[in-house]
mmCIF file of C-alpha atoms in Angstrom:
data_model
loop_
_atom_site.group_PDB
_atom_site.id
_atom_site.type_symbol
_atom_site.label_atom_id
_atom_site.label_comp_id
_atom_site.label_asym_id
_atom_site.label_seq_id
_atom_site.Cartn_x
_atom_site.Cartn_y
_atom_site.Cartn_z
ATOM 1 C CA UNK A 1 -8.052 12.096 -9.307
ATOM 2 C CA UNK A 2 -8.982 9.219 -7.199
ATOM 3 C CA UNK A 3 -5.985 9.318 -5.523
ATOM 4 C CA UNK A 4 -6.590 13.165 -4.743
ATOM 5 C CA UNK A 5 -9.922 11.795 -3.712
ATOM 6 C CA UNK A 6 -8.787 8.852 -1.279
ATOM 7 C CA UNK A 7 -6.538 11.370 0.703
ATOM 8 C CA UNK A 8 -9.234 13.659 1.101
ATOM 9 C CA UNK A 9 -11.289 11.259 2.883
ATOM 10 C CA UNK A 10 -8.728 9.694 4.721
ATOM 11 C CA UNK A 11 -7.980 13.138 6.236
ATOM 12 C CA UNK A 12 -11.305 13.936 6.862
ATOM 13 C CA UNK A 13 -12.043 10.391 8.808
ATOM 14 C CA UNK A 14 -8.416 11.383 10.699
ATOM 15 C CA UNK A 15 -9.844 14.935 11.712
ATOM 16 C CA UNK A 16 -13.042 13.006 12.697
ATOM 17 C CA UNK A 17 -11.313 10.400 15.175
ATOM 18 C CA UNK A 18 -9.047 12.829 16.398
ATOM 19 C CA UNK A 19 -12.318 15.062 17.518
ATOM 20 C CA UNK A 20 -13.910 12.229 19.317
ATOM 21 C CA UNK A 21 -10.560 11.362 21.079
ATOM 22 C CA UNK A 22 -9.582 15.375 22.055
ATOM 23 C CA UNK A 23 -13.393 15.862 22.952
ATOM 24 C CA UNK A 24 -14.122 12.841 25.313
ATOM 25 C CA UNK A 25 -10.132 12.932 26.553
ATOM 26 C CA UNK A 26 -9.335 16.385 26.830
ATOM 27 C CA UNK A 27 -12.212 18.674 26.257
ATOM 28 C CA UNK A 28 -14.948 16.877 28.351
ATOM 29 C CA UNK A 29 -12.081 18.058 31.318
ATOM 30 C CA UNK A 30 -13.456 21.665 31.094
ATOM 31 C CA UNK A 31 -17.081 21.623 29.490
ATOM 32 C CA UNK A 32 -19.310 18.943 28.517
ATOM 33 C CA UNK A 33 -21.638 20.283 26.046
ATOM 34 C CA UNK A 34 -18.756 21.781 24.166
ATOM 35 C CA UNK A 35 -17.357 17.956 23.787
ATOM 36 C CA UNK A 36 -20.812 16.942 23.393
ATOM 37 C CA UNK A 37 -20.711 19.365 20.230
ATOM 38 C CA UNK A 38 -17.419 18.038 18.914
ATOM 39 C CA UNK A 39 -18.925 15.203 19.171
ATOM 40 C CA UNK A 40 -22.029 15.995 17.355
ATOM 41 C CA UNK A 41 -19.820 17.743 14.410
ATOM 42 C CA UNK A 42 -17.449 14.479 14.355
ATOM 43 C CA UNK A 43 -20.885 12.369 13.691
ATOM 44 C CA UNK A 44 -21.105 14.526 10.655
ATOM 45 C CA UNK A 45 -18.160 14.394 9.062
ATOM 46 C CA UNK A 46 -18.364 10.633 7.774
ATOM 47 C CA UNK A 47 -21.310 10.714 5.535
ATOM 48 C CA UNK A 48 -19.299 13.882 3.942
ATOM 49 C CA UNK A 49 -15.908 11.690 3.605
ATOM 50 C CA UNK A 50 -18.265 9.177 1.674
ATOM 51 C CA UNK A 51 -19.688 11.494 -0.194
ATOM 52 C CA UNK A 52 -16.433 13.068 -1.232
ATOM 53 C CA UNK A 53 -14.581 9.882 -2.194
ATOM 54 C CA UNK A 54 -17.634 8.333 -4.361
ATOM 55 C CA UNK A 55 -18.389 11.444 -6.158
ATOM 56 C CA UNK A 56 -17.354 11.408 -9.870
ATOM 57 C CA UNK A 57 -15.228 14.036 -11.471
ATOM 58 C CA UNK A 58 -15.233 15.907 -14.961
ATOM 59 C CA UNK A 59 -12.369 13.750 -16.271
ATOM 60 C CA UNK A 60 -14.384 10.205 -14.896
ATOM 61 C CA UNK A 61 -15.601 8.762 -18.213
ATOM 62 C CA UNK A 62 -17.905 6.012 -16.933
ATOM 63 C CA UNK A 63 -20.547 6.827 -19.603
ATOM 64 C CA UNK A 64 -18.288 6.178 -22.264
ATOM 65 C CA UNK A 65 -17.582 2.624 -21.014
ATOM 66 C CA UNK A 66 -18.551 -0.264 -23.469
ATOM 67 C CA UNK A 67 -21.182 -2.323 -22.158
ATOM 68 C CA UNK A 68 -20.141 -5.663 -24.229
ATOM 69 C CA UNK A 69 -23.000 -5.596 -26.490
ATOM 70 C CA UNK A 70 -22.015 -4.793 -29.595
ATOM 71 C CA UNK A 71 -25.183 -3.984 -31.319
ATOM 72 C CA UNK A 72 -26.142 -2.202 -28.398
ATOM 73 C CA UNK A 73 -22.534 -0.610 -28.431
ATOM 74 C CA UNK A 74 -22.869 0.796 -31.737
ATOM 75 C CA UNK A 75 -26.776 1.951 -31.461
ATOM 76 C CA UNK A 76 -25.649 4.356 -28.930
ATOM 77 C CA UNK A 77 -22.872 5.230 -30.944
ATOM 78 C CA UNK A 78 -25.230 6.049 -33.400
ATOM 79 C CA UNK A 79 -27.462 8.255 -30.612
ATOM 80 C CA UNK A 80 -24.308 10.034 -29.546
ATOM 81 C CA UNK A 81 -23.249 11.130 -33.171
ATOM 82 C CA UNK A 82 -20.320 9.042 -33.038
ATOM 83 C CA UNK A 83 -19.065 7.560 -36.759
ATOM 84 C CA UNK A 84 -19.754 4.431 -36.863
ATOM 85 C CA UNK A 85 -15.855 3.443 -38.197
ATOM 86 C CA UNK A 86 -14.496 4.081 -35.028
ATOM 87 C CA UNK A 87 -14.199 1.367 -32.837
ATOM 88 C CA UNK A 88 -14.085 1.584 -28.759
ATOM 89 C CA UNK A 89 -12.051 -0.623 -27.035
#
């Protein structure tokens, strides 16, 4: 999924680049405030492209991860209902 992930934001940061280029190259040409409203919907699309590529998925098991400790490793074990014969690695 993070490759699904990466191309989504790398398409998204493409669309936004392209709208600042058409709207200050092409579009300012006819109307101003509409490229001064690409412009304004370009500024918004990069937060979104970060938030899409960080976000975690349903198949991201970063809880699961070992921490190194493994006292600690096998307390939460223990908390999650895990046996305690089965080693993570």
């Amino acid at each position: 999924m993070y490759a699904r992930r990466r191309h989504i934001y790398f398409a998204l940061m493409a669309f936004c680049i392209a709208m600042f280029v058409l709207a200050w190259g092409v579009v300012r040409l006819w109307s101003v405030p509409a490229a001064v409203g690409m412009c304004v919907v370009a500024m918004v699309i990069p937060p979104v492209a970060a938030i899409v590529a960080n976000r975690r998925g349903p198949e991201d098991r970063w809880w699961d991860d070992p921490s190194g400790d493994p006292q600690s490793d096998e307390w939460w074990d223990e908390l999650d209902g895990k046996k305690n014969g089965k080693k993570r690695r």
